[in-house]
DNA sequence: TTGTAAGCGTTATCAT
DNA sequence: ATGATAACGCTTACAA
C-alpha cells in the first residue's frame, strides 16, 4: 500500500488537488465550502493520509530539517555526567518534531579553525540551527557567519555579548548569590561551597557569587570556604566532603555547584552523623531529576532547561517563518528554588 | 546567497542539468568525459554546492528520514543511568547522517494498546525504523505491522524469536557464564553476584548464567550468593556491598550486573581493606566509558553497542536500497572481555 | 467557491 | 557522450 497523495485524495473526493491542499494545510478559511472541507478531512483521516515532507519542502523552499549542533562528539562529551546536554537535546527534539521538522545532529569539531567550523556547520541543508551549550568564544564566529547568510540560528545555554543573536541561559551568578543569602538569612554562618561539577566552566562564577554575597552580608574580611575535589568521582567527593567537614567544624550550610555528585556528599554527611536540612542545609544546582534521586531529595536551584529550550525554539520558528520581521532576543532566567527535603 | 542548484551549476559549466546530476551523484561512470567531470566537480566544490534533500527525496520517492523509536519518553527513561540508550542513539544518529538521512525521534507510548502504537509509529513518513532496546513483547506487533506494509525496520538491543526480523544484541547469558568460569578458573571459590542495574530486565538471565555455571563447575549443591540492593543509589549499593561482605567472608570474586554502580562497590571494598583484583577480582558488565571512570578501572564484559548498531544500520540501508532481495538477519554478539586494572 | 497550471530541484528515460 | 524532458507530490497564483 503506497502512501496516499493529495492527487488520489482529490480523485476520491471528486475535487481538485488545490482544494485538498488548501483544506489539509488549514488555509481553507472561506475558500472552501464547509461540507467539502469536512468530507475531505474525513477522507484523509480514514485513509491515514500523511503529507510527503520532501514534496512539501520542495514546494515551499524548505528542507524541514533543523540542525542540533553540539561541540565535539556527542558520546565523548555526553556519556558521563553531562545530563543537561541530553535533556536539552531531548526537549529540543520534541519541539522540533512537533513542528513537523526532522533533526540533524551536527557534531562540530571545535578544535579546528573557526572558518572550518563555520563551513562544516553551514554546509548542512537545514532551515535552522540550534546550538546546545556551546562556549561563547567558539560559537560567535559561527553565529556571525550564519547571520551573514541569513540562516536562522539560536543558542541554548550560552550567554552572548552581541545583542544581534538569540540565546537563552540561566543566571548562575544570581542563583548562587540568592542561595548564599538564603543560608545567611537563616542565621547559618559556617557555610561552604563544594565543587561537584566535573569540567564546570561556570565554577568560578558560582564561587564569585558565593564570595561576593558573603562579603556583602558579613563583611569583606569573612573567610569564604570553597572546596574542589582531587578527582571527580563518588569516592573523590566523599573525600572532598570529609575535608570540608574537617576544615569547617559542624557546617550549618553547604552549597554544591552541581547536583551530579550530591549523593556522595549526603553519604559523607550521614557517616558523620550530620542530618542534612536540620543540622546542615544542603543546596544544590542543576537537574531536578538528579536532585530527586537523592535520599532525602535535594533542594536546589533549577537549571530551567525547559524554559531555555522553549524560549529559543519559539524564536527559531518565528525566524524561519518570517525572517524579515524577526527581532533577535535573549533571556537570562532568574533563580528558581526547588524546595525539597534537605 | 541562495543555495546553488544543479541548474545554475549546469549554466556555469555550459552543460545540461542531466550531466551535472550524473557527475554529482557518482553515476558518471563512462557516461561523461573525464575533463567535463573534473570541471563540474571543481565548480561544485568551489561554489559550495549542497544537494537539496527535499528535491532528491521527491525525485527518488524517498523521505531521507529515518525514525529512531524508543519506548516511552526519552527524558523519563533515559535521564538517569540509562547511558546505553544514549550511546545507541548517538551511534545510530552518526551512521544515519553519514548516509545522508535526517532523524526523527519517535517516543512511542507503549502503555497504549498495540494497534495504537503501530499506527503511531507507522504514521511517520520515513524510509526506515530503528527500534532501540525495546522489550520484545511490545515490539513484535509493531514490527509485524511494519513488515506487512513492507517498511524497513531493525531492532537494536533486543532478542526476537521470529527469524523474519532483523535484530542484534549481546549474549548476556554467555558473558556471565564466561565471567563465572573465569573466576572459578582462577581458583576463586568464594564468589558473589551483585545486582547494580536499576530496572535491569536481564537480571534474572545473568543470575541464571551465574548459578548454572557454578552448578556445572562445582556441583549442583554449591551455594550461589546473589545480592540485590534495597535501593539503587550510591549509598544503597555501598550497603549492598557491605551486606555481601558480611555474608561471604573475604570474597575472592565479585560479578556486577552492570558497570553503572561499580563505584560504590569499589568504595566499600576499599573501606574494608580489600584490594580489587588482588584480593577480590571484580568483573562488571556494560559501558566501557563507565568502567573506565572507576579507579582502578573496571574489568568488564562489553555491551558491544558499536557492533550492535553497525550490524543493524547496515542491514537497514540494504533493506531500503533493495527491498526485493533483502534477507532478514540477526546476531547475538558473544562475550568480549575488556581487561582493566581490577 | 473551485479548478488549472506553473513551479520547486533532482533523477531517470529517452533521443540524439 | 550529452542534452531534452517527463516525472516526483505539494503549494500557490491566477483564472473561471
PDB file of N, CA and C in Angstrom, chain A residues 70 106-110 112 114-124 129 134 142:
ATOM      1  N   UNK A  70      26.260  20.341  18.512  1.00  0.00           N
ATOM      2  CA  UNK A  70      26.959  20.194  19.788  1.00  0.00           C
ATOM      3  C   UNK A  70      28.455  20.308  19.535  1.00  0.00           C
ATOM      4  N   UNK A 106      24.591  17.759  14.451  1.00  0.00           N
ATOM      5  CA  UNK A 106      25.893  18.190  13.945  1.00  0.00           C
ATOM      6  C   UNK A 106      26.893  18.142  15.086  1.00  0.00           C
ATOM      7  N   UNK A 107      27.862  17.267  14.959  1.00  0.00           N
ATOM      8  CA  UNK A 107      28.891  17.160  15.977  1.00  0.00           C
ATOM      9  C   UNK A 107      30.102  17.922  15.463  1.00  0.00           C
ATOM     10  N   UNK A 108      30.205  19.171  15.862  1.00  0.00           N
ATOM     11  CA  UNK A 108      31.226  20.057  15.283  1.00  0.00           C
ATOM     12  C   UNK A 108      32.575  19.873  15.966  1.00  0.00           C
ATOM     13  N   UNK A 109      33.594  19.728  15.161  1.00  0.00           N
ATOM     14  CA  UNK A 109      34.949  19.580  15.682  1.00  0.00           C
ATOM     15  C   UNK A 109      35.510  20.969  15.968  1.00  0.00           C
ATOM     16  N   UNK A 110      35.260  21.446  17.197  1.00  0.00           N
ATOM     17  CA  UNK A 110      35.619  22.834  17.513  1.00  0.00           C
ATOM     18  C   UNK A 110      37.114  23.013  17.757  1.00  0.00           C
ATOM     19  N   UNK A 112      39.176  22.556  15.393  1.00  0.00           N
ATOM     20  CA  UNK A 112      39.674  23.073  14.114  1.00  0.00           C
ATOM     21  C   UNK A 112      39.455  24.584  14.035  1.00  0.00           C
ATOM     22  N   UNK A 114      38.158  28.295  13.307  1.00  0.00           N
ATOM     23  CA  UNK A 114      36.771  28.769  13.243  1.00  0.00           C
ATOM     24  C   UNK A 114      36.166  28.725  11.848  1.00  0.00           C
ATOM     25  N   UNK A 115      36.950  29.109  10.830  1.00  0.00           N
ATOM     26  CA  UNK A 115      36.336  29.143   9.492  1.00  0.00           C
ATOM     27  C   UNK A 115      35.986  27.735   9.011  1.00  0.00           C
ATOM     28  N   UNK A 116      36.771  26.750   9.434  1.00  0.00           N
ATOM     29  CA  UNK A 116      36.413  25.363   9.098  1.00  0.00           C
ATOM     30  C   UNK A 116      35.115  24.966   9.785  1.00  0.00           C
ATOM     31  N   UNK A 117      35.000  25.352  11.055  1.00  0.00           N
ATOM     32  CA  UNK A 117      33.795  25.015  11.804  1.00  0.00           C
ATOM     33  C   UNK A 117      32.585  25.672  11.138  1.00  0.00           C
ATOM     34  N   UNK A 118      32.744  26.952  10.762  1.00  0.00           N
ATOM     35  CA  UNK A 118      31.652  27.660  10.076  1.00  0.00           C
ATOM     36  C   UNK A 118      31.220  26.891   8.838  1.00  0.00           C
ATOM     37  N   UNK A 119      32.201  26.514   8.047  1.00  0.00           N
ATOM     38  CA  UNK A 119      31.875  25.840   6.802  1.00  0.00           C
ATOM     39  C   UNK A 119      31.189  24.509   7.085  1.00  0.00           C
ATOM     40  N   UNK A 120      31.753  23.767   8.030  1.00  0.00           N
ATOM     41  CA  UNK A 120      31.191  22.452   8.372  1.00  0.00           C
ATOM     42  C   UNK A 120      29.735  22.574   8.814  1.00  0.00           C
ATOM     43  N   UNK A 121      29.475  23.566   9.646  1.00  0.00           N
ATOM     44  CA  UNK A 121      28.118  23.739  10.157  1.00  0.00           C
ATOM     45  C   UNK A 121      27.181  24.226   9.057  1.00  0.00           C
ATOM     46  N   UNK A 122      27.622  25.267   8.343  1.00  0.00           N
ATOM     47  CA  UNK A 122      26.749  25.922   7.353  1.00  0.00           C
ATOM     48  C   UNK A 122      26.413  25.010   6.178  1.00  0.00           C
ATOM     49  N   UNK A 123      27.228  24.028   5.939  1.00  0.00           N
ATOM     50  CA  UNK A 123      27.005  23.089   4.835  1.00  0.00           C
ATOM     51  C   UNK A 123      25.679  22.356   4.953  1.00  0.00           C
ATOM     52  N   UNK A 124      25.202  22.190   6.152  1.00  0.00           N
ATOM     53  CA  UNK A 124      24.010  21.365   6.332  1.00  0.00           C
ATOM     54  C   UNK A 124      22.772  22.019   5.737  1.00  0.00           C
ATOM     55  N   UNK A 129      19.384  26.393  12.874  1.00  0.00           N
ATOM     56  CA  UNK A 129      20.438  25.793  13.683  1.00  0.00           C
ATOM     57  C   UNK A 129      20.163  26.046  15.156  1.00  0.00           C
ATOM     58  N   UNK A 134      27.127  25.715  23.883  1.00  0.00           N
ATOM     59  CA  UNK A 134      28.475  25.965  23.346  1.00  0.00           C
ATOM     60  C   UNK A 134      29.192  27.006  24.176  1.00  0.00           C
ATOM     61  N   UNK A 142      30.835  31.371  14.333  1.00  0.00           N
ATOM     62  CA  UNK A 142      29.879  30.546  13.597  1.00  0.00           C
ATOM     63  C   UNK A 142      28.545  31.269  13.469  1.00  0.00           C
TER      64      UNK A 142
END
